[in-house]
mmCIF file of N, CA and C in Angstrom:
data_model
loop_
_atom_site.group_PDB
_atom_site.id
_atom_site.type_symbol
_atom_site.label_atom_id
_atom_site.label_comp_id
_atom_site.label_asym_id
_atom_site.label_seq_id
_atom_site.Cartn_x
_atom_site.Cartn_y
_atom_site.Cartn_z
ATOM 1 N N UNK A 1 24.290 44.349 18.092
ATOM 2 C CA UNK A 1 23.138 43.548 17.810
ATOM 3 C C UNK A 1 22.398 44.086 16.603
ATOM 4 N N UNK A 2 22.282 45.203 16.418
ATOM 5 C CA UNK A 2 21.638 45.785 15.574
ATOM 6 C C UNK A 2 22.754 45.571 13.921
ATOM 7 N N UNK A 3 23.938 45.179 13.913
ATOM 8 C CA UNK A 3 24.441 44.902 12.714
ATOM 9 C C UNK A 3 24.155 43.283 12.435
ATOM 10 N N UNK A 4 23.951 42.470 13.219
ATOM 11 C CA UNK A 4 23.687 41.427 13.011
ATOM 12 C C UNK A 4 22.080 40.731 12.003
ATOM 13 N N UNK A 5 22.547 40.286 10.875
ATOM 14 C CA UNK A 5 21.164 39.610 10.267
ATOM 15 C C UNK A 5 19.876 38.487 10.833
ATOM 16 N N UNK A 6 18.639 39.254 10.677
ATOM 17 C CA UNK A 6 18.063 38.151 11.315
ATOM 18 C C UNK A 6 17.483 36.877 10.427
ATOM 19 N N UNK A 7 17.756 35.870 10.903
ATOM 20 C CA UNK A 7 17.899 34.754 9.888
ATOM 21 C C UNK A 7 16.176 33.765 10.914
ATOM 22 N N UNK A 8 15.684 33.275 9.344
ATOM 23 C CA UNK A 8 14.583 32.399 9.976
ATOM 24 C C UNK A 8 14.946 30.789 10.415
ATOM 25 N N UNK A 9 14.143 30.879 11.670
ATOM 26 C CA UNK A 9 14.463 29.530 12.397
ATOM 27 C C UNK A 9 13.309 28.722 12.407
ATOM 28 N N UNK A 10 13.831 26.985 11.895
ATOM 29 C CA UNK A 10 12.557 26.320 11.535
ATOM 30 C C UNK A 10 12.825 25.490 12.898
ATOM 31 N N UNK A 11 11.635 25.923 14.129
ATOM 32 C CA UNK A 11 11.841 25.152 15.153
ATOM 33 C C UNK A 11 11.833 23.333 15.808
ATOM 34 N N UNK A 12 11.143 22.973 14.082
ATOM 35 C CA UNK A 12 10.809 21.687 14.316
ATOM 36 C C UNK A 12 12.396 20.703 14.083
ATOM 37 N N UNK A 13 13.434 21.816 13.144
ATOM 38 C CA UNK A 13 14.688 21.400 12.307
ATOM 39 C C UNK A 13 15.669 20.719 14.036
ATOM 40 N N UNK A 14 16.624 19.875 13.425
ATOM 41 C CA UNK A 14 17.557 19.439 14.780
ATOM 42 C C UNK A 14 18.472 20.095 15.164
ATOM 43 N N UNK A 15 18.738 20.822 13.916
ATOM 44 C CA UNK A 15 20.038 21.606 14.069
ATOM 45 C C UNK A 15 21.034 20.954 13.611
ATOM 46 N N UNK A 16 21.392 19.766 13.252
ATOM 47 C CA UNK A 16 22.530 19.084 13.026
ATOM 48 C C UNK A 16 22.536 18.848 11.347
ATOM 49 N N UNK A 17 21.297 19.469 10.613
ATOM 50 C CA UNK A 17 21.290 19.332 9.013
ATOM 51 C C UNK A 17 20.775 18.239 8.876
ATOM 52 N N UNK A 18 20.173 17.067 9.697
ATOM 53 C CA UNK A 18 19.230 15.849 9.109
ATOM 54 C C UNK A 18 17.870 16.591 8.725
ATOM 55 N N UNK A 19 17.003 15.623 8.637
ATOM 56 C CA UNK A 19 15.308 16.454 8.217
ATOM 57 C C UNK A 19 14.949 16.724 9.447
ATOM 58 N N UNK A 20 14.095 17.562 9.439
ATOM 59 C CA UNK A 20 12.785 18.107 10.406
ATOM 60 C C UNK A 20 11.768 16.868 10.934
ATOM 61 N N UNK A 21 11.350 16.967 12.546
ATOM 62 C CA UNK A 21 11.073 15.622 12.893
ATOM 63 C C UNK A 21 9.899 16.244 13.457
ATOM 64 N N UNK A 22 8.649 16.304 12.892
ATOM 65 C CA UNK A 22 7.821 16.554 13.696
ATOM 66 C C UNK A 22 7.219 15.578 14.269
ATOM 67 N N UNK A 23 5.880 15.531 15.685
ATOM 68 C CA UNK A 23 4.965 14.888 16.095
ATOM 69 C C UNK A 23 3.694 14.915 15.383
ATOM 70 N N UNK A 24 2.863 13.671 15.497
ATOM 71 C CA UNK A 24 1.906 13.546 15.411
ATOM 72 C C UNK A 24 0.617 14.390 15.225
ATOM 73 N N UNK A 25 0.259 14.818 13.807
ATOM 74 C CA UNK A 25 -0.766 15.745 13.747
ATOM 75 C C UNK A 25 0.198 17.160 14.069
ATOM 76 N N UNK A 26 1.096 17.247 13.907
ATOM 77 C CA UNK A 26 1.717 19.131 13.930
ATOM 78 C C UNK A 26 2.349 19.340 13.112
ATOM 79 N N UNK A 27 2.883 18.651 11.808
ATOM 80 C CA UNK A 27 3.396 18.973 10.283
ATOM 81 C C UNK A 27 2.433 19.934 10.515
ATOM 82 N N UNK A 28 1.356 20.172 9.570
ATOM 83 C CA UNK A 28 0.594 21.570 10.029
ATOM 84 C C UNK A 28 1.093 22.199 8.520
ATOM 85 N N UNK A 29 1.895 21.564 7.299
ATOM 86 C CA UNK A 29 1.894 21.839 6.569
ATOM 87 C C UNK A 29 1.378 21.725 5.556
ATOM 88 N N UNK A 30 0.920 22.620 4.271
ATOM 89 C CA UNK A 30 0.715 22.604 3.352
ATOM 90 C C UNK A 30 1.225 21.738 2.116
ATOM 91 N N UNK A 31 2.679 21.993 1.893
ATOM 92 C CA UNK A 31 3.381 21.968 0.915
ATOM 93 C C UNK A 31 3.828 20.109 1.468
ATOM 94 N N UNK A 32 3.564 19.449 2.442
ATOM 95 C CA UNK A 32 4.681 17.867 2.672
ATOM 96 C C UNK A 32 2.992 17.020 2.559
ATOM 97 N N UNK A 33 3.378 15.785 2.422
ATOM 98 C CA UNK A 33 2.101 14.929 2.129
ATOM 99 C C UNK A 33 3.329 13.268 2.463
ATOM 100 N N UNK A 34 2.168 12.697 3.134
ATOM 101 C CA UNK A 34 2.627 11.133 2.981
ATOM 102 C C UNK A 34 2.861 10.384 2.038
ATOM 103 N N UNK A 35 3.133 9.259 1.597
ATOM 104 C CA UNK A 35 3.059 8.727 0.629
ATOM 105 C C UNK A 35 1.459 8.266 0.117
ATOM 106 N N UNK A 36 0.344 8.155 1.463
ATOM 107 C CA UNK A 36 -0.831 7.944 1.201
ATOM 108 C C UNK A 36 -1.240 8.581 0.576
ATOM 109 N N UNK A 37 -0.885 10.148 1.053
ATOM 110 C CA UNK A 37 -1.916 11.388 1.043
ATOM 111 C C UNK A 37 -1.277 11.895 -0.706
ATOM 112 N N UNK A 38 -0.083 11.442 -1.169
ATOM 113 C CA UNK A 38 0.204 11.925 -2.047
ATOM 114 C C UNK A 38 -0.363 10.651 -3.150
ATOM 115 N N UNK A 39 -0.939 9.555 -2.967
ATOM 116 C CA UNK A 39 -1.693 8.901 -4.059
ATOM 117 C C UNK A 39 -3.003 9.238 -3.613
ATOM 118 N N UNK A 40 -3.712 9.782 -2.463
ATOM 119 C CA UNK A 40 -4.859 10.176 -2.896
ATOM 120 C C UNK A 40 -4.968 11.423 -4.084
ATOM 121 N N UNK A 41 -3.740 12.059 -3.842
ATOM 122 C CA UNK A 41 -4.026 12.821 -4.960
ATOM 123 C C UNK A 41 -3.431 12.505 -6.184
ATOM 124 N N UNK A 42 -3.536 11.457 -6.206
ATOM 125 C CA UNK A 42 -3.281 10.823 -7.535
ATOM 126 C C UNK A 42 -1.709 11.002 -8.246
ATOM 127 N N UNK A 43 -1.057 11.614 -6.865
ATOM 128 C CA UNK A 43 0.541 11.642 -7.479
ATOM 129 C C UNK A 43 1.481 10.718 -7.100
ATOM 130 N N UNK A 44 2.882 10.711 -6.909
ATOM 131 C CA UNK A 44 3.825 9.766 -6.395
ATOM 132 C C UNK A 44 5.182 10.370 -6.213
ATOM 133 N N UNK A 45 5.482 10.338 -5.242
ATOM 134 C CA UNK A 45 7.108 11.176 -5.048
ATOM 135 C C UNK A 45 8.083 10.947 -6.241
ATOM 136 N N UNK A 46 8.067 10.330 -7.306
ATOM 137 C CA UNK A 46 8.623 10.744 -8.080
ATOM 138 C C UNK A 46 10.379 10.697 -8.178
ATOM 139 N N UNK A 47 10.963 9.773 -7.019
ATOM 140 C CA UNK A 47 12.118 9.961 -6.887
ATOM 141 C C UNK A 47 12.648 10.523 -6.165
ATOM 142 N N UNK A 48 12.057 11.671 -5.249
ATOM 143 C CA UNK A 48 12.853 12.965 -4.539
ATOM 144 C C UNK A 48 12.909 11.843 -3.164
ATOM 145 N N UNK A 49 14.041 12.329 -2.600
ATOM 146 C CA UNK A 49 14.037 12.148 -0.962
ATOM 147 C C UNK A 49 13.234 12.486 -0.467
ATOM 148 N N UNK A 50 13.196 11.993 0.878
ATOM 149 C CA UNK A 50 11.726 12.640 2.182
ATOM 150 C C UNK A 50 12.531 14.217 2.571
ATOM 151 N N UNK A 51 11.360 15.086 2.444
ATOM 152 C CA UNK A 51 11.786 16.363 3.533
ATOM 153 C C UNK A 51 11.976 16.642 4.919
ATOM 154 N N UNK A 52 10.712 15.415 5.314
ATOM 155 C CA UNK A 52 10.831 15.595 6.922
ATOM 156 C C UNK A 52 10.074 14.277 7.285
ATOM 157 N N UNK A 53 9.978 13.819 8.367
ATOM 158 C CA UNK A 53 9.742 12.695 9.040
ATOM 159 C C UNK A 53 8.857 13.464 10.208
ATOM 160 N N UNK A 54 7.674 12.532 10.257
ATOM 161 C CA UNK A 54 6.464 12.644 11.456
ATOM 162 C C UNK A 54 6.270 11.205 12.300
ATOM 163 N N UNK A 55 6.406 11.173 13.433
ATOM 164 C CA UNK A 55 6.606 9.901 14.404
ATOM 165 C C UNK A 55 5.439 10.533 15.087
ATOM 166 N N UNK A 56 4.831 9.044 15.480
ATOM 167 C CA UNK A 56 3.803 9.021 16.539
ATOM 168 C C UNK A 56 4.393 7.718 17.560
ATOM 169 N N UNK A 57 3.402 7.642 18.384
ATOM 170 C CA UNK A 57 3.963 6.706 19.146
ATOM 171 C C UNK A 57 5.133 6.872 19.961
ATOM 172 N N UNK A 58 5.246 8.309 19.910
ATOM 173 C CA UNK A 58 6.932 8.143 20.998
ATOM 174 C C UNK A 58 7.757 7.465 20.053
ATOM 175 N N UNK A 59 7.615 8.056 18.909
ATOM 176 C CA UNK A 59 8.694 7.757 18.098
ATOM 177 C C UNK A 59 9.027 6.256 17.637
ATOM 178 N N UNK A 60 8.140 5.423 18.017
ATOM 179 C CA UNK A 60 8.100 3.851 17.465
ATOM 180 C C UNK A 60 7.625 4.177 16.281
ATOM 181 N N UNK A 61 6.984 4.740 15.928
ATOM 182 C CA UNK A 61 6.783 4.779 14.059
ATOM 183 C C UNK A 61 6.323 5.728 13.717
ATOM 184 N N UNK A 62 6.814 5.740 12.312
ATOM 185 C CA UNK A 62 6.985 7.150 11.725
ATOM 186 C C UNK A 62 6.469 7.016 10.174
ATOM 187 N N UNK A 63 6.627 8.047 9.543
ATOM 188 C CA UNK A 63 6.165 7.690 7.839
ATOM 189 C C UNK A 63 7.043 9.039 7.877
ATOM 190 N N UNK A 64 7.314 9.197 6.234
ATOM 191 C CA UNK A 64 8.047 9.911 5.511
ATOM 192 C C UNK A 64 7.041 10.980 4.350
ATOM 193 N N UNK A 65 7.995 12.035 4.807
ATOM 194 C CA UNK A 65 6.663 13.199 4.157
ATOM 195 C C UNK A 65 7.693 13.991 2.547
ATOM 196 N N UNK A 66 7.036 13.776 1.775
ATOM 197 C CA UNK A 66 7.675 13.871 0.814
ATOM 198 C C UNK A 66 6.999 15.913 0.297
ATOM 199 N N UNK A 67 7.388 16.579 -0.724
ATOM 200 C CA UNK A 67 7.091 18.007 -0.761
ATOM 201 C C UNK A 67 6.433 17.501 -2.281
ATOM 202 N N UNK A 68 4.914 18.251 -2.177
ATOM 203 C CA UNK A 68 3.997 18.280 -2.896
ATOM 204 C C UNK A 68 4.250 18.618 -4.426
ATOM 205 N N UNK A 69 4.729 19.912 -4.515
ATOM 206 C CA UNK A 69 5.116 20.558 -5.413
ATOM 207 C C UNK A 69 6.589 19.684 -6.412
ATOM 208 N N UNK A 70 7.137 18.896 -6.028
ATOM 209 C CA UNK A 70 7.837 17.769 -6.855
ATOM 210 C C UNK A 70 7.912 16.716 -7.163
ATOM 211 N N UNK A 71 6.604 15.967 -6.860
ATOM 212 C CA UNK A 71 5.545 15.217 -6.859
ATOM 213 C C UNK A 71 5.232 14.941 -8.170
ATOM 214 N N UNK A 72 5.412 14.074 -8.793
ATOM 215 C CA UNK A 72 4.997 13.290 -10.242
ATOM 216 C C UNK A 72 3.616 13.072 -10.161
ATOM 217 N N UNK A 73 2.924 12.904 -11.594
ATOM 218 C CA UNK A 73 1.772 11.987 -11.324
ATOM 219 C C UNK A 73 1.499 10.671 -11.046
ATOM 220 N N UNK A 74 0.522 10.112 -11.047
ATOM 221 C CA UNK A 74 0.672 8.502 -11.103
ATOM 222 C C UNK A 74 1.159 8.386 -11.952
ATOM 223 N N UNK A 75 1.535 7.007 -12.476
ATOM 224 C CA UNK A 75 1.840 6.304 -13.762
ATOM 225 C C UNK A 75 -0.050 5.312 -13.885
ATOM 226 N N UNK A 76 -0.189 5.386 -15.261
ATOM 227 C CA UNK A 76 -1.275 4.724 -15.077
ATOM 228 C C UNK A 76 -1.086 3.350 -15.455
ATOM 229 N N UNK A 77 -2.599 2.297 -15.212
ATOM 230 C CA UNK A 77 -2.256 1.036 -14.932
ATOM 231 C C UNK A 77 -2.128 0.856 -16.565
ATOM 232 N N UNK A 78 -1.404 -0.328 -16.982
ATOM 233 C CA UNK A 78 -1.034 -0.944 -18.695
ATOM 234 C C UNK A 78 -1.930 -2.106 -18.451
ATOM 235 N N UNK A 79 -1.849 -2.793 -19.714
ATOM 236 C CA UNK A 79 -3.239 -3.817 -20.133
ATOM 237 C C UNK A 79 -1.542 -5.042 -19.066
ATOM 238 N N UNK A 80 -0.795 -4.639 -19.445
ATOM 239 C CA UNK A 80 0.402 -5.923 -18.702
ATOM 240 C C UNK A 80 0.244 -5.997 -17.639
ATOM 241 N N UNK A 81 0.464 -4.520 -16.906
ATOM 242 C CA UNK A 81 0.448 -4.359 -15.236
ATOM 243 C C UNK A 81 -1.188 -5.026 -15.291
ATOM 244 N N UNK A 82 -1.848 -4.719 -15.301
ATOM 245 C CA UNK A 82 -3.032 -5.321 -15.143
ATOM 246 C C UNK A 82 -3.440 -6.913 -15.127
ATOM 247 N N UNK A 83 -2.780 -7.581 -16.564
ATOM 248 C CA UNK A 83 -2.959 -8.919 -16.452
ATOM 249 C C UNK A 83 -2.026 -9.366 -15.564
ATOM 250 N N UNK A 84 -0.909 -9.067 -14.897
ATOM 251 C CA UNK A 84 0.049 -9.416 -13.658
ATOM 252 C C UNK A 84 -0.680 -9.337 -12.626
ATOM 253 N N UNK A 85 -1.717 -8.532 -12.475
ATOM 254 C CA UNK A 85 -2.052 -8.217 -10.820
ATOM 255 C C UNK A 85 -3.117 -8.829 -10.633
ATOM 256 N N UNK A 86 -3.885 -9.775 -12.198
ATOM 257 C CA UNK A 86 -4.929 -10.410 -11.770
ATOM 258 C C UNK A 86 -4.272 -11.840 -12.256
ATOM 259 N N UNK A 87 -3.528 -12.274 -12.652
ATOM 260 C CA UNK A 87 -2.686 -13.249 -11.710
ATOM 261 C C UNK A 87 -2.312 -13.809 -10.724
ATOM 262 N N UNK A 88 -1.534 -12.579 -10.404
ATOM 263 C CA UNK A 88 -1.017 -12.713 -8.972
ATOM 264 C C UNK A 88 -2.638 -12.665 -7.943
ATOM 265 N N UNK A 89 -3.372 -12.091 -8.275
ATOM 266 C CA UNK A 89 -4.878 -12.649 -7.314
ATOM 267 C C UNK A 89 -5.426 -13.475 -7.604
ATOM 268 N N UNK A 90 -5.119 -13.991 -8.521
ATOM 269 C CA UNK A 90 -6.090 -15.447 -8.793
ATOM 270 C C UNK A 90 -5.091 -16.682 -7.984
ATOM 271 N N UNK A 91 -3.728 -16.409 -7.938
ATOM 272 C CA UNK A 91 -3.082 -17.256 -7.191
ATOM 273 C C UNK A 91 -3.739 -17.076 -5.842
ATOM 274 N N UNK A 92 -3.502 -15.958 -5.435
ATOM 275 C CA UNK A 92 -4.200 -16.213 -4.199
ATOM 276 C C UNK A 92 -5.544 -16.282 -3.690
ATOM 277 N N UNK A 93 -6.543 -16.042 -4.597
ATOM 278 C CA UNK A 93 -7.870 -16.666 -4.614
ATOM 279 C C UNK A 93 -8.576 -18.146 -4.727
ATOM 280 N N UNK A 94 -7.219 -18.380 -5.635
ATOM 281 C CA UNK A 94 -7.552 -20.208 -6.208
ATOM 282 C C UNK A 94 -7.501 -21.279 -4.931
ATOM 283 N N UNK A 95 -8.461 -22.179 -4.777
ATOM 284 C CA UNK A 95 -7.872 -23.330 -3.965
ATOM 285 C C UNK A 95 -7.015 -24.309 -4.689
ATOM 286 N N UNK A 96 -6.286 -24.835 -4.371
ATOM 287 C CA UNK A 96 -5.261 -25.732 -4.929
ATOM 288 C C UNK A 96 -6.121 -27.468 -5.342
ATOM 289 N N UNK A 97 -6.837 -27.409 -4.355
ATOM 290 C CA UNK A 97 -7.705 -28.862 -4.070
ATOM 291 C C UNK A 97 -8.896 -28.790 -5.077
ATOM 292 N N UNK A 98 -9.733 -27.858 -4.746
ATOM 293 C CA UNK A 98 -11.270 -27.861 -5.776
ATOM 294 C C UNK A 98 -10.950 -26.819 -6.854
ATOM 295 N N UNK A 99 -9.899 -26.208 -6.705
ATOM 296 C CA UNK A 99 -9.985 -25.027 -7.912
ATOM 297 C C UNK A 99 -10.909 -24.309 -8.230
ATOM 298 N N UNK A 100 -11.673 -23.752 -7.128
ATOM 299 C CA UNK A 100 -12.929 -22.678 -6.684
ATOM 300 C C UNK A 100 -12.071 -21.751 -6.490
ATOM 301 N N UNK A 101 -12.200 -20.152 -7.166
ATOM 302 C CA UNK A 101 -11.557 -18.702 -7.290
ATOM 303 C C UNK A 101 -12.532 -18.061 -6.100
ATOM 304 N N UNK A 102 -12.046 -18.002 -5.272
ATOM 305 C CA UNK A 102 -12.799 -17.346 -3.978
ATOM 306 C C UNK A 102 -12.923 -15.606 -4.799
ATOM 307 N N UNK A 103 -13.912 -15.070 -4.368
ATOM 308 C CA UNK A 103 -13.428 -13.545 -4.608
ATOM 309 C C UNK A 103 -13.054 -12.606 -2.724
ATOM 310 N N UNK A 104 -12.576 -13.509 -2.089
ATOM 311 C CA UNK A 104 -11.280 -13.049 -0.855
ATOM 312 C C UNK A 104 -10.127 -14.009 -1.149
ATOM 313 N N UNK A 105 -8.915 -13.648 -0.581
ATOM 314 C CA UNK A 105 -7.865 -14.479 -0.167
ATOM 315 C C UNK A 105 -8.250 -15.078 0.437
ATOM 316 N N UNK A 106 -7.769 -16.369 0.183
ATOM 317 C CA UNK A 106 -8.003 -17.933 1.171
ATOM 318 C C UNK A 106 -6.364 -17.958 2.202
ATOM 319 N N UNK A 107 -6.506 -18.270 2.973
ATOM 320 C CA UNK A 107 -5.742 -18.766 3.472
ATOM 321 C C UNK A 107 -4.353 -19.884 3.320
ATOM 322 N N UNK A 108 -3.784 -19.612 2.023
ATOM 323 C CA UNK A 108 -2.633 -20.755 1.499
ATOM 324 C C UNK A 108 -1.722 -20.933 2.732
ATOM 325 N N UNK A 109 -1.530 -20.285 3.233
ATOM 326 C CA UNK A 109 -0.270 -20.299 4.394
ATOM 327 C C UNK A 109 -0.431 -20.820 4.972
ATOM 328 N N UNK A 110 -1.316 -20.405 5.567
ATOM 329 C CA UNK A 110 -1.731 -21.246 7.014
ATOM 330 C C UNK A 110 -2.352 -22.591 6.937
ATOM 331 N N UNK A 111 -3.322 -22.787 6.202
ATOM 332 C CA UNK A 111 -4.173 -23.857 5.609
ATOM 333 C C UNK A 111 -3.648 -24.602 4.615
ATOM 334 N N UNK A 112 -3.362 -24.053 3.571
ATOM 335 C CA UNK A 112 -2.474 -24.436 2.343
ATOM 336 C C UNK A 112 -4.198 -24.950 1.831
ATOM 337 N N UNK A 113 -5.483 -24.003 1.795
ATOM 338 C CA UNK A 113 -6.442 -24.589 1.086
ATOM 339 C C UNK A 113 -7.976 -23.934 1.672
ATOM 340 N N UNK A 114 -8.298 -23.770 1.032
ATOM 341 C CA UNK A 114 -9.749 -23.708 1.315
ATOM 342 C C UNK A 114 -10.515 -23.812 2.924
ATOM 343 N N UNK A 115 -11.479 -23.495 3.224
ATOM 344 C CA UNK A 115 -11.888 -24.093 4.520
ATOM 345 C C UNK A 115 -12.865 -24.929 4.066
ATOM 346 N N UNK A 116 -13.493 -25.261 2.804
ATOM 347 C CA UNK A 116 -14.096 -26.682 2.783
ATOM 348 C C UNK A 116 -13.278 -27.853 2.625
ATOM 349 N N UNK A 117 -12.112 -27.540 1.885
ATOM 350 C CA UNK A 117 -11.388 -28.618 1.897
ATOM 351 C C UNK A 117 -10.582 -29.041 2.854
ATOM 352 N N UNK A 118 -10.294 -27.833 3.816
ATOM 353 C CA UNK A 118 -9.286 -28.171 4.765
ATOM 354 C C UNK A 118 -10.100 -29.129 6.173
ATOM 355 N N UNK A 119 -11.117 -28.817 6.026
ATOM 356 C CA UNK A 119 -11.902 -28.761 7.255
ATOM 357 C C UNK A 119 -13.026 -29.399 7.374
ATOM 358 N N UNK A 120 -13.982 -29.002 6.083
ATOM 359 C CA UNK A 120 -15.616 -29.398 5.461
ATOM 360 C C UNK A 120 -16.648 -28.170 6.207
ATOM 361 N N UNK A 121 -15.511 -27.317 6.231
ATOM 362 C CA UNK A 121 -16.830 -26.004 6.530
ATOM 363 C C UNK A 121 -17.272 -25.601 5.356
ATOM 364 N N UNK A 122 -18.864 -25.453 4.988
ATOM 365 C CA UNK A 122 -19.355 -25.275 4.053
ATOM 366 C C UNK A 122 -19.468 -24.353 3.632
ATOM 367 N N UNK A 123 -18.740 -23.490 2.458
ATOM 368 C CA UNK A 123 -18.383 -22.787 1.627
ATOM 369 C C UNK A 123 -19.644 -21.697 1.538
ATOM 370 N N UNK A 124 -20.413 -20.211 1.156
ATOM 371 C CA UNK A 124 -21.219 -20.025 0.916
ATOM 372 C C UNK A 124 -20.931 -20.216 -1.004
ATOM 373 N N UNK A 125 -22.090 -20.739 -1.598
ATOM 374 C CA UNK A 125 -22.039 -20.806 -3.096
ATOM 375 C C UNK A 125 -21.802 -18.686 -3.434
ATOM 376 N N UNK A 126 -22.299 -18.412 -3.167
ATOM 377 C CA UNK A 126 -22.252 -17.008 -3.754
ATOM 378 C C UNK A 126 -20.519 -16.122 -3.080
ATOM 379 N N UNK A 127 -19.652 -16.950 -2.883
ATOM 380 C CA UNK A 127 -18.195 -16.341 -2.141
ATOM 381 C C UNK A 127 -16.995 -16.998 -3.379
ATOM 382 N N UNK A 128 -17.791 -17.753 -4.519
ATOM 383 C CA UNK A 128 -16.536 -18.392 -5.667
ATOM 384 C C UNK A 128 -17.348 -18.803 -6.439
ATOM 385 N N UNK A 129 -16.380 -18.829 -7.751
ATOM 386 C CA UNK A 129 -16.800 -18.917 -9.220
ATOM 387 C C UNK A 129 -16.260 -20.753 -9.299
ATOM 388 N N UNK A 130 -17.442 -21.261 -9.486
ATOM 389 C CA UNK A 130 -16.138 -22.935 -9.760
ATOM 390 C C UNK A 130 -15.875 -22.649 -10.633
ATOM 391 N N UNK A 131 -14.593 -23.544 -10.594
ATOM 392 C CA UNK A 131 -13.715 -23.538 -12.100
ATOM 393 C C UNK A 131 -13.829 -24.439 -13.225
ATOM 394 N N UNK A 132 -14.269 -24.475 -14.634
ATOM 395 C CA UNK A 132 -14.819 -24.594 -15.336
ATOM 396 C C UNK A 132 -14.546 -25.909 -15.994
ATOM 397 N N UNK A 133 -15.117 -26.929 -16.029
ATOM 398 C CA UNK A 133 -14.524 -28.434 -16.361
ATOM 399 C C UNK A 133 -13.624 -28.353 -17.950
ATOM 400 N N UNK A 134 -12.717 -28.949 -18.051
ATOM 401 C CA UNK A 134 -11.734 -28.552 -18.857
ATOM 402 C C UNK A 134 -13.033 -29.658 -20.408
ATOM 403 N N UNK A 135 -12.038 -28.386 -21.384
ATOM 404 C CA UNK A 135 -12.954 -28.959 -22.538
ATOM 405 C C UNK A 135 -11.793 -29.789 -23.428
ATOM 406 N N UNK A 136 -12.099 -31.060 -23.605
ATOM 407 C CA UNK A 136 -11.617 -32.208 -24.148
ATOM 408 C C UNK A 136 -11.230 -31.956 -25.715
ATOM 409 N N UNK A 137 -12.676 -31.460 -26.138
ATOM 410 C CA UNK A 137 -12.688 -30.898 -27.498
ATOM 411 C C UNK A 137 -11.035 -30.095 -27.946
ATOM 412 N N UNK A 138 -10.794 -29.255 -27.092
ATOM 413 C CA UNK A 138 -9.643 -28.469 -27.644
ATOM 414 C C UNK A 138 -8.238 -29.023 -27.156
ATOM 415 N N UNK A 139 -8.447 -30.682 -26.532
ATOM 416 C CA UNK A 139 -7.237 -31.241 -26.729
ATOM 417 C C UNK A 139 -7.289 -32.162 -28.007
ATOM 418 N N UNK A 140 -7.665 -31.979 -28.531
ATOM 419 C CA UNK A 140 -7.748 -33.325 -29.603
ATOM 420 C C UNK A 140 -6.986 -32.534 -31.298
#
């Protein structure tokens, strides 16, 4: 016994060489971060695989813990990414019927419209910008 090396054992590991599976609140580590916890700090996994996996719920769901230290920064937002993402919200702000820009999502799916138009529930004026009567002048 005494020629034998003592080797460190990571008790959370399976033994079979997949990742480390901890429970809920016992990562307990420093160095692994969520994907949340790694854009609060303003970084992004960057490509690497997950190190280890944390399940709650008896194992109905889980998130993926990526290692801090190989962790990219953000990418920051471009004037493009930007005009795309206020696009893509104005689609889903716009009513299709009055063309009032809610500043929430309306309901397209379900409604396919507004709740004044769908319904005649009265809108509060201060919840949308109307949309601006088209100027004639600059078709001519």
């Amino acid at each position: 016994m005494a020629d034998q090396a003592l080797v460190d054992v990571d008790p959370h590991s399976p033994g079979n060489g997949s990742l480390p599976v901890f429970r809920w609140k016992q990562a307990g580590r420093a160095n692994l971060a969520t994907r949340r916890q790694l854009r609060e700090m303003e970084l992004r996994p960057g490509g690497q695989e997950p190190a280890a996996r944390i399940e709650c719920r008896r194992g109905k769901r889980f998130a993926w813990l990526y290692r801090i230290d190989l962790a990219k920064p953000k990418l920051p937002m471009t004037l493009a990414k930007e005009a795309a993402l206020d696009r893509a919200m104005a689609k889903r702000q716009t009513c299709d019927t009055c063309r009032r820009r809610y500043f929430h999502c309306i309901p397209l799916r379900t409604l396919g419209s507004c709740l004044e138009c769908f319904d005649g529930t009265p809108a509060d004026p201060t919840s949308y910008i109307a949309h601006p009567a088209p100027d004639h002048r600059l078709a001519a």
